[in-house]
Amino acid sequence: MSSLISRRLIGGVFRFGHLRSLHSSSVWSGKVVQFKLSDIGEGIAEVQLKEWHVKTGDRVSQFDNLCDVQSDKASVTITSRYDGVIKRLYYKVDDVAPVGKALVDIELEGEGEDSAESVDDDKSAQSAAADKSKKADGGKSSDEHETSSSFALHSGKVLATPAVRRIAMENKIKLGEVSGSGKNGRVMKEDVLRFLGHIGPAETTSKASDQSRPAFAPLSGQDKTIPIRGYTRIMMKTMTQANTIPHFGYNDEVVVNRLIDLRAQLKKLASEKGTKMSYMPLFIKAASLALTQYPVLNASLDSSLENITYKSAHNICVAMDTPGGLVVPNIKHCEQRNLWEIALELNRLQEAGKRQQLDRNDLADGTFTLSNIGAIGGTYASPVIFPPQVAIGALGKIEVHPRYDHHMQIYPAHLVKVSWAADHRVIDGATMARFSNVWKEYLENPALMIAEMR
Ligand code: CAO
């Protein structure tokens, strides 16, 4: 689990934290500048290159997208701050690019600022980067790469990223025959996959990304080693940290017959409100109400293990399964939101998660986590705490089982199983169990929950 941020960086201006004038001050046509990955704050030291939007030889203008990069805290589109022609790309997709190093070389056109970072006289830096680029590209230089890919892309007439061209080349299709759905007719990965028949029509984009997975899955007769990237890289770091926490586990089952009735009524009204009402907003609101009684579970532990901070806001994280992997955004101030407001925010986060466009703020400052693995299946789970938080709950699939009522009569009980995990250094089992009982009470008698809402 992780924190990711998503931002759009315009011309390097916003990102670099200092305002730059984009007015021209001198003629610089023909000068080659290195466009460096500058410090993007948040302590980010490196990013992973997710996608190039340009190739060598492309003409770019200020504000044109150059590439998408992702760090453990940021997913960012980097845009050009110059007008010119791309002379060199220093990384290929999935490479890790350190902050402060060159991303692209751009040969300037027209007029601009004198402060551009020329590389004409920086041959050693260029050749070092070129070596890296060459290695990363299986020994081909950028120019060679262009030549090998150019069978379908003459003079930039078909817009596509190198990654898309690679897929087209591997499948022996001409990009010119693929209709592009991107800006200015740019051919996107989905367009190629659709052309190949791997995914359905354009309107089913979210399902398409799931269905496209098998295209990369089966390999026959050979091992494949790939670098750990994207959300998985972030999950690895966070979960390695979580592994130092002694987890206390506690499980229970909740009878949700009344909750199902309530949800059915709310679901009917949801479309009028322009949202959908799943069970999650009810689980989340019940958790927030229970956290009010047990604030120690809505807390964070400092790295020195000296202090615990009780958080006033209930920023409840929701583990989300997205096409890019697991990501954990949070709904801010659940203690102040009603069910509709929680549902609206959850829907927004879910849609942004599907597009991998969650904002930094969506991912920062979570205080407690729920993971509805039951949306996929299963009963009990062993959730892992999302540090520096101290508790997490996982929900199973709602299923019907026979149970006894107070008169010892068997009835069909709709049950959801919950698995809690708490940091046993600061939370004892009795506190976890009492919290769970309160949460369960709200869900088994949702009228109580409604009564407590402001
Ligand atoms: N039991 C029964 N039905 C469930 C359910 C459950 N536990 N969870 C969801 N559903 C139902 C919903 O109510 C909805 O039904 P309707 O279409 O009738 O409204 C349907 O399944 C689809 O729900 P959803 O998944 O779109 O929405 P949600 O709010 O319930 O869950 C989210 C959102 C983001 C939590 C979920 O989609 C998801 O990603 N879950 C996986 C979390 C995960 O991977 N956890 C593991 C973390 S550790 O690796």
Short mmCIF file of C-alpha atoms and ligand atoms in Angstrom, two decimals:
data_model
loop_
_atom_site.label_atom_id
_atom_site.label_comp_id
_atom_site.label_asym_id
_atom_site.label_seq_id
_atom_site.Cartn_x
_atom_site.Cartn_y
_atom_site.Cartn_z
CA MET A 1 0.00 0.00 0.00
CA SER A 2 1.25 3.34 -0.63
CA SER A 3 0.93 6.94 -1.10
CA LEU A 4 0.93 8.21 -4.61
CA ILE A 5 0.35 11.66 -5.86
CA SER A 6 -0.78 12.76 -9.23
CA ARG A 7 0.05 16.15 -10.67
CA ARG A 8 0.38 17.77 -13.99
CA LEU A 9 3.58 19.69 -14.44
CA ILE A 10 3.31 22.48 -16.90
CA GLY A 11 6.52 23.44 -18.62
CA GLY A 12 8.45 22.50 -15.53
CA VAL A 13 7.12 25.66 -13.96
CA PHE A 14 4.74 24.39 -11.31
CA ARG A 15 6.91 21.47 -10.40
CA PHE A 16 10.14 23.31 -9.99
CA GLY A 17 8.63 25.63 -7.45
CA HIS A 18 9.89 28.83 -9.01
CA LEU A 19 8.03 30.90 -11.52
CA ARG A 20 9.60 31.26 -14.91
CA SER A 21 8.71 33.75 -17.55
CA LEU A 22 7.93 32.06 -20.83
CA HIS A 23 8.55 35.25 -22.77
CA SER A 24 11.47 35.22 -25.15
CA SER A 25 14.60 37.09 -24.27
CA SER A 26 17.12 36.04 -26.95
CA VAL A 27 17.41 34.06 -30.17
CA TRP A 28 18.43 30.48 -29.44
CA SER A 29 17.43 28.57 -32.56
CA GLY A 30 19.62 25.49 -33.04
CA LYS A 31 20.86 25.34 -29.46
CA VAL A 32 20.46 21.94 -27.75
CA VAL A 33 19.28 21.98 -24.14
CA GLN A 34 19.01 19.23 -21.63
CA PHE A 35 15.61 19.08 -20.04
CA LYS A 36 16.36 17.75 -16.58
CA LEU A 37 14.13 16.07 -14.08
CA SER A 38 14.25 18.69 -11.37
CA ASP A 39 13.48 18.27 -7.71
CA ILE A 40 9.76 17.63 -7.36
CA GLY A 41 9.80 17.87 -3.60
CA GLU A 42 8.29 15.36 -1.17
CA GLY A 43 11.77 13.86 -0.78
CA ILE A 44 11.42 12.15 -4.14
CA ALA A 45 14.82 10.99 -5.37
CA GLU A 46 13.83 8.98 -8.42
CA VAL A 47 10.86 8.34 -10.66
CA GLN A 48 9.83 5.55 -12.93
CA LEU A 49 9.20 6.45 -16.53
CA LYS A 50 5.67 5.29 -17.28
CA GLU A 51 5.14 6.52 -20.83
CA TRP A 52 6.76 8.73 -23.44
CA HIS A 53 4.46 11.04 -25.36
CA VAL A 54 7.26 12.03 -27.75
CA LYS A 55 9.99 10.38 -29.74
CA THR A 56 13.28 11.58 -31.17
CA GLY A 57 12.63 13.97 -34.04
CA ASP A 58 9.24 15.13 -32.76
CA ARG A 59 8.61 18.85 -32.78
CA VAL A 60 7.28 20.07 -29.43
CA SER A 61 5.91 23.34 -28.18
CA GLN A 62 5.85 24.72 -24.68
CA PHE A 63 3.28 22.84 -22.58
CA ASP A 64 3.23 19.76 -24.84
CA ASN A 65 3.31 16.54 -22.88
CA LEU A 66 6.72 14.88 -22.84
CA CYS A 67 6.22 11.91 -20.58
CA ASP A 68 4.44 10.47 -17.57
CA VAL A 69 6.57 9.56 -14.58
CA GLN A 70 5.72 7.98 -11.27
CA SER A 71 7.44 7.91 -7.92
CA ASP A 72 6.37 6.35 -4.66
CA LYS A 73 4.52 9.60 -4.02
CA ALA A 74 3.74 11.10 -7.37
CA SER A 75 2.28 10.31 -10.74
CA VAL A 76 3.11 13.25 -12.93
CA THR A 77 2.84 14.37 -16.54
CA ILE A 78 5.91 16.37 -17.49
CA THR A 79 5.45 18.99 -20.18
CA SER A 80 7.95 20.86 -22.28
CA ARG A 81 9.00 24.34 -21.39
CA TYR A 82 10.63 24.87 -24.77
CA ASP A 83 9.68 24.97 -28.43
CA GLY A 84 11.94 22.70 -30.42
CA VAL A 85 12.79 19.25 -31.72
CA ILE A 86 13.43 16.24 -29.50
CA LYS A 87 16.98 15.10 -30.06
CA ARG A 88 17.38 12.42 -27.42
CA LEU A 89 15.34 10.47 -24.91
CA TYR A 90 17.49 9.36 -22.01
CA TYR A 91 15.30 6.57 -20.67
CA LYS A 92 12.97 3.94 -21.94
CA VAL A 93 9.62 3.00 -20.44
CA ASP A 94 9.96 1.42 -16.96
CA ASP A 95 13.47 2.82 -16.44
CA VAL A 96 14.12 4.60 -13.16
CA ALA A 97 15.23 8.21 -13.69
CA PRO A 98 17.06 10.00 -10.86
CA VAL A 99 16.05 13.54 -9.97
CA GLY A 100 18.52 16.07 -11.36
CA LYS A 101 19.47 14.02 -14.41
CA ALA A 102 18.51 14.74 -18.00
CA LEU A 103 15.25 13.40 -19.38
CA VAL A 104 15.44 14.68 -22.95
CA ASP A 105 17.57 16.87 -25.17
CA ILE A 106 15.65 19.47 -27.13
CA GLU A 107 17.02 21.46 -30.06
CA LEU A 108 15.49 24.86 -29.62
CA GLU A 109 13.56 26.71 -32.24
CA GLY A 110 12.74 30.39 -32.25
CA GLU A 111 13.56 32.58 -29.30
CA GLY A 112 13.75 31.93 -25.60
CA GLU A 113 15.54 32.47 -22.34
CA ASP A 114 19.25 32.57 -21.92
CA SER A 115 19.01 30.33 -18.90
CA ALA A 116 18.50 27.20 -21.00
CA GLU A 117 20.93 24.45 -20.02
CA SER A 118 23.01 23.86 -23.14
CA VAL A 119 24.53 20.44 -23.63
CA ASP A 120 26.53 21.32 -26.72
CA ASP A 121 29.67 21.53 -24.62
CA ASP A 122 28.75 18.78 -22.17
CA LYS A 123 29.82 15.81 -24.19
CA SER A 124 30.77 13.61 -21.27
CA ALA A 125 27.35 13.94 -19.69
CA GLN A 126 25.73 13.25 -23.00
CA SER A 127 27.75 10.19 -23.72
CA ALA A 128 27.20 8.76 -20.23
CA ALA A 129 23.48 9.18 -20.64
CA ALA A 130 23.63 7.86 -24.16
CA ASP A 131 25.40 4.74 -22.89
CA LYS A 132 22.63 4.21 -20.37
CA SER A 133 19.99 4.78 -23.00
CA LYS A 134 21.78 2.43 -25.34
CA LYS A 135 22.06 -0.28 -22.70
CA ALA A 136 18.44 0.13 -21.70
CA ASP A 137 17.41 -0.19 -25.31
CA GLY A 138 19.12 -3.48 -25.90
CA GLY A 139 22.21 -1.92 -27.39
CA LYS A 140 20.47 0.36 -29.89
CA SER A 141 21.06 4.06 -29.91
CA SER A 142 18.04 6.34 -29.98
CA ASP A 143 18.55 6.87 -33.66
CA GLU A 144 18.77 3.18 -34.35
CA HIS A 145 15.66 2.65 -32.30
CA GLU A 146 13.84 5.17 -34.38
CA THR A 147 14.95 3.44 -37.55
CA SER A 148 13.82 0.07 -36.33
CA SER A 149 10.42 1.45 -35.36
CA SER A 150 9.88 3.71 -38.28
CA PHE A 151 8.22 1.18 -40.55
CA ALA A 152 4.88 2.49 -39.36
CA LEU A 153 5.77 5.98 -38.42
CA HIS A 154 7.09 8.22 -41.12
CA SER A 155 7.93 11.84 -40.42
CA GLY A 156 5.83 11.83 -37.29
CA LYS A 157 2.62 11.51 -39.29
CA VAL A 158 1.28 8.84 -36.97
CA LEU A 159 1.45 10.00 -33.39
CA ALA A 160 2.31 7.25 -30.93
CA THR A 161 4.67 6.60 -28.06
CA PRO A 162 7.61 4.22 -28.42
CA ALA A 163 5.82 1.73 -26.16
CA VAL A 164 2.81 1.71 -28.46
CA ARG A 165 5.01 1.40 -31.52
CA ARG A 166 6.78 -1.52 -29.90
CA ILE A 167 3.48 -3.35 -29.37
CA ALA A 168 2.52 -2.60 -32.98
CA MET A 169 5.88 -3.81 -34.25
CA GLU A 170 5.76 -6.99 -32.17
CA ASN A 171 2.35 -7.74 -33.61
CA LYS A 172 3.37 -6.75 -37.14
CA ILE A 173 0.69 -4.15 -37.62
CA LYS A 174 1.02 -0.76 -39.28
CA LEU A 175 0.16 2.09 -36.97
CA GLY A 176 -1.19 4.04 -39.94
CA GLU A 177 -4.04 1.57 -40.15
CA VAL A 178 -5.01 2.01 -36.49
CA SER A 179 -7.43 4.77 -35.70
CA GLY A 180 -6.04 6.85 -32.82
CA SER A 181 -8.28 7.95 -29.98
CA GLY A 182 -5.72 10.24 -28.32
CA LYS A 183 -5.14 13.95 -28.69
CA ASN A 184 -4.58 14.96 -32.34
CA GLY A 185 -5.32 11.36 -33.38
CA ARG A 186 -2.47 9.93 -31.28
CA VAL A 187 -2.58 6.13 -31.35
CA MET A 188 -2.91 4.85 -27.79
CA LYS A 189 -2.06 1.41 -26.44
CA GLU A 190 -5.80 0.64 -26.16
CA ASP A 191 -6.25 1.49 -29.85
CA VAL A 192 -3.64 -1.07 -30.85
CA LEU A 193 -5.05 -3.70 -28.49
CA ARG A 194 -8.52 -2.99 -29.83
CA PHE A 195 -7.20 -3.27 -33.40
CA LEU A 196 -5.73 -6.66 -32.47
CA GLY A 197 -9.06 -7.74 -31.01
CA HIS A 198 -7.66 -8.08 -27.45
CA ILE A 199 -10.18 -5.63 -26.05
CA GLY A 200 -13.70 -4.51 -26.84
CA PRO A 201 -15.05 -1.23 -28.19
CA ALA A 202 -13.83 2.10 -26.85
CA GLU A 203 -16.70 2.78 -24.43
CA THR A 204 -15.74 -0.21 -22.23
CA THR A 205 -12.39 1.28 -21.25
CA SER A 206 -12.32 0.13 -17.62
CA LYS A 207 -13.15 -3.45 -18.47
CA ALA A 208 -10.72 -3.27 -21.34
CA SER A 209 -7.72 -2.78 -19.12
CA ASP A 210 -8.62 -5.89 -17.16
CA GLN A 211 -9.16 -7.92 -20.29
CA SER A 212 -5.91 -6.73 -21.75
CA ARG A 213 -3.92 -8.31 -18.93
CA PRO A 214 -3.84 -11.85 -20.40
CA ALA A 215 -2.16 -10.43 -23.52
CA PHE A 216 0.99 -10.09 -21.43
CA ALA A 217 0.51 -13.09 -19.18
CA PRO A 218 1.26 -16.54 -20.60
CA LEU A 219 4.83 -17.28 -21.52
CA SER A 220 5.73 -20.68 -22.81
CA GLY A 221 8.97 -22.40 -22.02
CA GLN A 222 11.02 -19.48 -20.79
CA ASP A 223 11.56 -17.59 -17.55
CA LYS A 224 11.15 -13.87 -17.53
CA THR A 225 12.71 -11.45 -15.05
CA ILE A 226 11.20 -8.00 -14.97
CA PRO A 227 11.96 -5.04 -12.71
CA ILE A 228 9.42 -4.29 -9.98
CA ARG A 229 7.72 -1.07 -10.97
CA GLY A 230 4.62 1.06 -10.50
CA TYR A 231 2.16 0.43 -7.70
CA THR A 232 3.85 -2.92 -7.00
CA ARG A 233 7.17 -1.17 -6.30
CA ILE A 234 5.39 1.10 -3.86
CA MET A 235 3.54 -1.81 -2.27
CA MET A 236 6.86 -3.58 -1.78
CA LYS A 237 8.37 -0.62 0.09
CA THR A 238 5.34 -0.02 2.29
CA MET A 239 4.74 -3.65 3.11
CA THR A 240 8.40 -4.20 3.94
CA GLN A 241 8.00 -1.40 6.47
CA ALA A 242 4.73 -2.95 7.71
CA ASN A 243 6.51 -6.23 8.27
CA THR A 244 8.24 -4.70 11.30
CA ILE A 245 4.86 -4.24 13.04
CA PRO A 246 3.67 -7.00 15.37
CA HIS A 247 0.11 -7.61 14.14
CA PHE A 248 -2.73 -8.65 16.39
CA GLY A 249 -5.57 -10.29 14.46
CA TYR A 250 -9.23 -10.40 15.44
CA ASN A 251 -12.13 -11.84 13.41
CA ASP A 252 -15.90 -11.72 13.71
CA GLU A 253 -19.03 -12.07 11.62
CA VAL A 254 -21.74 -9.44 11.26
CA VAL A 255 -25.39 -10.11 10.41
CA VAL A 256 -26.27 -7.54 7.78
CA ASN A 257 -29.92 -8.38 6.97
CA ARG A 258 -31.13 -4.93 8.05
CA LEU A 259 -28.20 -3.25 6.39
CA ILE A 260 -29.12 -4.95 3.12
CA ASP A 261 -32.64 -3.53 3.36
CA LEU A 262 -31.31 -0.05 4.06
CA ARG A 263 -28.79 -0.26 1.22
CA ALA A 264 -31.53 -1.38 -1.18
CA GLN A 265 -33.54 1.75 -0.35
CA LEU A 266 -30.53 4.03 -0.64
CA LYS A 267 -29.44 2.39 -3.89
CA LYS A 268 -32.75 3.37 -5.49
CA LEU A 269 -32.21 6.99 -4.48
CA ALA A 270 -28.53 7.00 -5.40
CA SER A 271 -28.96 7.56 -9.12
CA GLU A 272 -31.04 10.67 -8.38
CA LYS A 273 -28.06 11.94 -6.40
CA GLY A 274 -25.73 11.15 -9.28
CA THR A 275 -23.82 8.49 -7.39
CA LYS A 276 -23.94 4.81 -6.50
CA MET A 277 -24.43 3.41 -3.04
CA SER A 278 -22.54 0.20 -2.35
CA TYR A 279 -22.04 -1.23 1.15
CA MET A 280 -18.71 0.52 1.57
CA PRO A 281 -20.08 3.94 2.64
CA LEU A 282 -22.04 2.13 5.38
CA PHE A 283 -19.00 0.15 6.52
CA ILE A 284 -16.93 3.36 6.48
CA LYS A 285 -19.46 5.48 8.39
CA ALA A 286 -19.89 2.76 11.02
CA ALA A 287 -16.11 2.62 11.40
CA SER A 288 -15.92 6.39 11.83
CA LEU A 289 -18.62 6.33 14.53
CA ALA A 290 -16.81 3.51 16.32
CA LEU A 291 -13.49 5.34 16.03
CA THR A 292 -15.06 8.26 17.88
CA GLN A 293 -15.38 5.90 20.84
CA TYR A 294 -11.96 4.28 20.34
CA PRO A 295 -9.68 7.08 19.05
CA VAL A 296 -6.56 5.05 19.78
CA LEU A 297 -7.34 3.09 16.62
CA ASN A 298 -7.33 6.28 14.56
CA ALA A 299 -3.77 7.13 15.46
CA SER A 300 -0.23 7.03 14.17
CA LEU A 301 2.99 5.94 15.76
CA ASP A 302 6.14 7.98 15.23
CA SER A 303 9.25 6.36 13.82
CA SER A 304 11.14 6.61 17.12
CA LEU A 305 8.32 4.63 18.79
CA GLU A 306 8.19 7.29 21.49
CA ASN A 307 4.83 8.93 20.71
CA ILE A 308 1.40 8.08 19.45
CA THR A 309 -0.69 10.81 17.85
CA TYR A 310 -4.45 10.57 18.07
CA LYS A 311 -5.78 12.01 14.83
CA SER A 312 -8.78 14.26 15.02
CA ALA A 313 -9.79 13.66 11.39
CA HIS A 314 -11.15 10.29 10.33
CA ASN A 315 -9.42 10.06 6.95
CA ILE A 316 -10.46 6.53 6.14
CA CYS A 317 -8.36 4.76 3.53
CA VAL A 318 -9.99 2.34 1.11
CA ALA A 319 -7.81 -0.34 -0.46
CA MET A 320 -8.56 -0.34 -4.19
CA ASP A 321 -7.86 -2.90 -6.80
CA THR A 322 -7.04 -0.90 -9.95
CA PRO A 323 -5.67 -1.85 -13.38
CA GLY A 324 -2.30 -0.56 -12.09
CA GLY A 325 -2.42 -2.63 -8.89
CA LEU A 326 -3.29 -1.94 -5.28
CA VAL A 327 -3.64 1.70 -4.27
CA VAL A 328 -5.01 3.16 -1.04
CA PRO A 329 -6.62 6.60 -1.25
CA ASN A 330 -8.56 8.01 1.67
CA ILE A 331 -11.84 9.79 2.25
CA LYS A 332 -11.14 12.87 4.30
CA HIS A 333 -13.14 13.76 7.39
CA CYS A 334 -15.56 10.85 7.41
CA GLU A 335 -16.58 12.01 10.90
CA GLN A 336 -18.14 15.09 9.25
CA ARG A 337 -19.63 13.45 6.15
CA ASN A 338 -23.00 11.80 5.79
CA LEU A 339 -23.50 8.60 3.80
CA TRP A 340 -24.16 10.39 0.50
CA GLU A 341 -21.04 12.49 0.88
CA ILE A 342 -18.95 9.43 1.64
CA ALA A 343 -20.47 7.58 -1.34
CA LEU A 344 -19.80 10.49 -3.71
CA GLU A 345 -16.19 10.74 -2.59
CA LEU A 346 -15.67 6.98 -2.79
CA ASN A 347 -17.05 6.97 -6.33
CA ARG A 348 -14.76 9.81 -7.32
CA LEU A 349 -11.72 8.04 -5.88
CA GLN A 350 -12.69 4.77 -7.53
CA GLU A 351 -12.97 6.43 -10.95
CA ALA A 352 -9.66 8.28 -10.48
CA GLY A 353 -8.04 5.04 -9.31
CA LYS A 354 -9.19 3.22 -12.44
CA ARG A 355 -7.53 5.90 -14.57
CA GLN A 356 -4.47 5.96 -12.25
CA GLN A 357 -5.07 9.65 -11.76
CA LEU A 358 -5.37 9.89 -8.02
CA ASP A 359 -4.19 13.18 -6.63
CA ARG A 360 -1.51 13.58 -3.97
CA ASN A 361 -4.09 14.80 -1.52
CA ASP A 362 -6.24 11.72 -2.10
CA LEU A 363 -3.36 9.54 -0.97
CA ALA A 364 -1.89 11.56 1.87
CA ASP A 365 -2.77 11.65 5.55
CA GLY A 366 -4.90 8.51 5.86
CA THR A 367 -5.60 7.53 9.45
CA PHE A 368 -7.35 4.14 9.30
CA THR A 369 -7.93 1.59 6.54
CA LEU A 370 -10.74 -0.67 5.31
CA SER A 371 -10.15 -3.25 2.62
CA ASN A 372 -13.24 -4.69 0.94
CA ILE A 373 -11.65 -7.79 -0.50
CA GLY A 374 -15.18 -9.28 -0.47
CA ALA A 375 -15.90 -7.24 -3.61
CA ILE A 376 -13.75 -9.92 -5.25
CA GLY A 377 -14.51 -12.85 -2.94
CA GLY A 378 -13.45 -14.68 0.20
CA THR A 379 -14.44 -14.69 3.84
CA TYR A 380 -11.59 -13.96 6.24
CA ALA A 381 -8.28 -12.31 5.37
CA SER A 382 -5.10 -11.28 7.17
CA PRO A 383 -4.83 -7.57 6.40
CA VAL A 384 -1.50 -5.83 6.81
CA ILE A 385 -1.36 -2.44 8.55
CA PHE A 386 -0.62 0.59 6.38
CA PRO A 387 2.09 2.41 8.37
CA PRO A 388 2.16 4.76 10.24
CA GLN A 389 -1.48 3.80 10.94
CA VAL A 390 -2.21 1.31 13.70
CA ALA A 391 -5.28 -0.60 12.50
CA ILE A 392 -6.92 -2.03 9.41
CA GLY A 393 -10.04 -4.08 8.68
CA ALA A 394 -10.74 -6.47 5.80
CA LEU A 395 -14.26 -7.39 4.78
CA GLY A 396 -15.31 -10.64 3.16
CA LYS A 397 -18.11 -11.30 0.71
CA ILE A 398 -21.66 -11.06 2.03
CA GLU A 399 -23.11 -14.56 2.02
CA VAL A 400 -26.23 -16.26 3.39
CA HIS A 401 -25.79 -18.87 6.12
CA PRO A 402 -28.22 -20.50 8.56
CA ARG A 403 -28.07 -18.99 12.06
CA TYR A 404 -30.22 -19.16 15.22
CA ASP A 405 -32.26 -16.17 16.33
CA HIS A 406 -33.05 -15.28 19.99
CA HIS A 407 -35.88 -17.85 19.99
CA MET A 408 -33.52 -20.56 18.75
CA GLN A 409 -35.22 -20.53 15.35
CA ILE A 410 -33.04 -21.02 12.32
CA TYR A 411 -33.19 -18.14 9.87
CA PRO A 412 -31.21 -17.13 6.75
CA ALA A 413 -28.55 -14.73 8.00
CA HIS A 414 -26.70 -12.50 5.54
CA LEU A 415 -23.22 -12.43 6.98
CA VAL A 416 -20.11 -10.42 6.32
CA LYS A 417 -16.92 -11.61 7.94
CA VAL A 418 -14.49 -9.00 9.19
CA SER A 419 -10.78 -9.45 9.89
CA TRP A 420 -9.10 -6.75 11.93
CA ALA A 421 -5.38 -6.25 12.44
CA ALA A 422 -3.93 -3.85 14.99
CA ASP A 423 -0.43 -2.78 15.94
CA HIS A 424 0.05 -4.81 19.10
CA ARG A 425 2.74 -2.43 20.38
CA VAL A 426 0.05 0.16 21.10
CA ILE A 427 -3.31 -1.61 20.73
CA ASP A 428 -4.33 -4.47 22.97
CA GLY A 429 -6.71 -7.20 21.93
CA ALA A 430 -9.50 -6.10 24.26
CA THR A 431 -9.58 -2.61 22.70
CA MET A 432 -9.72 -4.09 19.21
CA ALA A 433 -12.56 -6.43 20.21
CA ARG A 434 -14.56 -3.63 21.87
CA PHE A 435 -14.14 -1.40 18.83
CA SER A 436 -15.26 -4.25 16.58
CA ASN A 437 -18.34 -4.84 18.73
CA VAL A 438 -19.38 -1.19 18.40
CA TRP A 439 -18.81 -1.22 14.63
CA LYS A 440 -20.78 -4.44 14.37
CA GLU A 441 -23.65 -2.99 16.42
CA TYR A 442 -24.01 -0.08 14.00
CA LEU A 443 -24.14 -2.42 11.02
CA GLU A 444 -26.53 -4.92 12.58
CA ASN A 445 -28.83 -2.07 13.70
CA PRO A 446 -28.29 0.65 11.12
CA ALA A 447 -30.99 2.80 12.74
CA LEU A 448 -28.42 3.44 15.49
CA MET A 449 -25.94 4.65 12.92
CA ILE A 450 -28.48 6.99 11.35
CA ALA A 451 -29.42 8.31 14.79
CA GLU A 452 -25.79 9.28 15.44
CA MET A 453 -25.27 11.11 12.17
CA ARG A 454 -25.06 14.87 12.19
N1 CAO B 1 -20.13 -8.50 -0.45
C1 CAO B 1 -21.15 -8.50 -1.31
N2 CAO B 1 -21.29 -7.59 -2.30
C2 CAO B 1 -20.35 -6.65 -2.40
C3 CAO B 1 -19.25 -6.60 -1.54
C4 CAO B 1 -19.17 -7.56 -0.52
N3 CAO B 1 -18.18 -7.55 0.35
N4 CAO B 1 -18.49 -5.57 -1.90
C5 CAO B 1 -19.06 -5.00 -2.95
N5 CAO B 1 -20.20 -5.64 -3.25
C6 CAO B 1 -21.13 -5.30 -4.30
C7 CAO B 1 -21.43 -3.81 -4.26
O1 CAO B 1 -22.44 -3.51 -3.33
C8 CAO B 1 -21.84 -3.55 -5.67
O2 CAO B 1 -23.16 -4.06 -5.87
P1 CAO B 1 -24.24 -3.22 -6.70
O3 CAO B 1 -23.77 -3.23 -8.11
O4 CAO B 1 -25.51 -3.95 -6.46
O5 CAO B 1 -24.26 -1.84 -6.12
C9 CAO B 1 -20.89 -4.45 -6.45
O6 CAO B 1 -20.48 -5.48 -5.55
C10 CAO B 1 -19.67 -3.72 -6.98
O7 CAO B 1 -19.10 -2.99 -5.93
P2 CAO B 1 -17.75 -2.13 -6.14
O8 CAO B 1 -16.57 -2.98 -5.99
O9 CAO B 1 -17.85 -1.37 -7.42
O10 CAO B 1 -17.85 -1.02 -5.01
P3 CAO B 1 -17.55 -1.08 -3.47
O11 CAO B 1 -17.84 0.29 -3.00
O12 CAO B 1 -18.25 -2.17 -2.79
O13 CAO B 1 -15.97 -1.35 -3.36
C11 CAO B 1 -13.66 -0.98 -3.74
C12 CAO B 1 -15.08 -0.42 -3.86
C13 CAO B 1 -12.72 0.05 -4.33
C14 CAO B 1 -13.32 -1.20 -2.29
C15 CAO B 1 -13.55 -2.31 -4.48
O14 CAO B 1 -13.95 -2.15 -5.82
C16 CAO B 1 -12.19 -2.91 -4.47
O15 CAO B 1 -11.26 -2.49 -5.19
N6 CAO B 1 -12.00 -3.98 -3.64
C17 CAO B 1 -10.76 -4.73 -3.62
C18 CAO B 1 -9.92 -4.26 -2.45
C19 CAO B 1 -8.64 -5.08 -2.37
O16 CAO B 1 -8.03 -5.42 -3.36
N7 CAO B 1 -8.23 -5.39 -1.14
C20 CAO B 1 -7.05 -6.13 -0.90
C21 CAO B 1 -6.04 -5.23 -0.27
S1 CAO B 1 -4.59 -6.08 0.22
O17 CAO B 1 -3.94 -6.55 -1.16
#
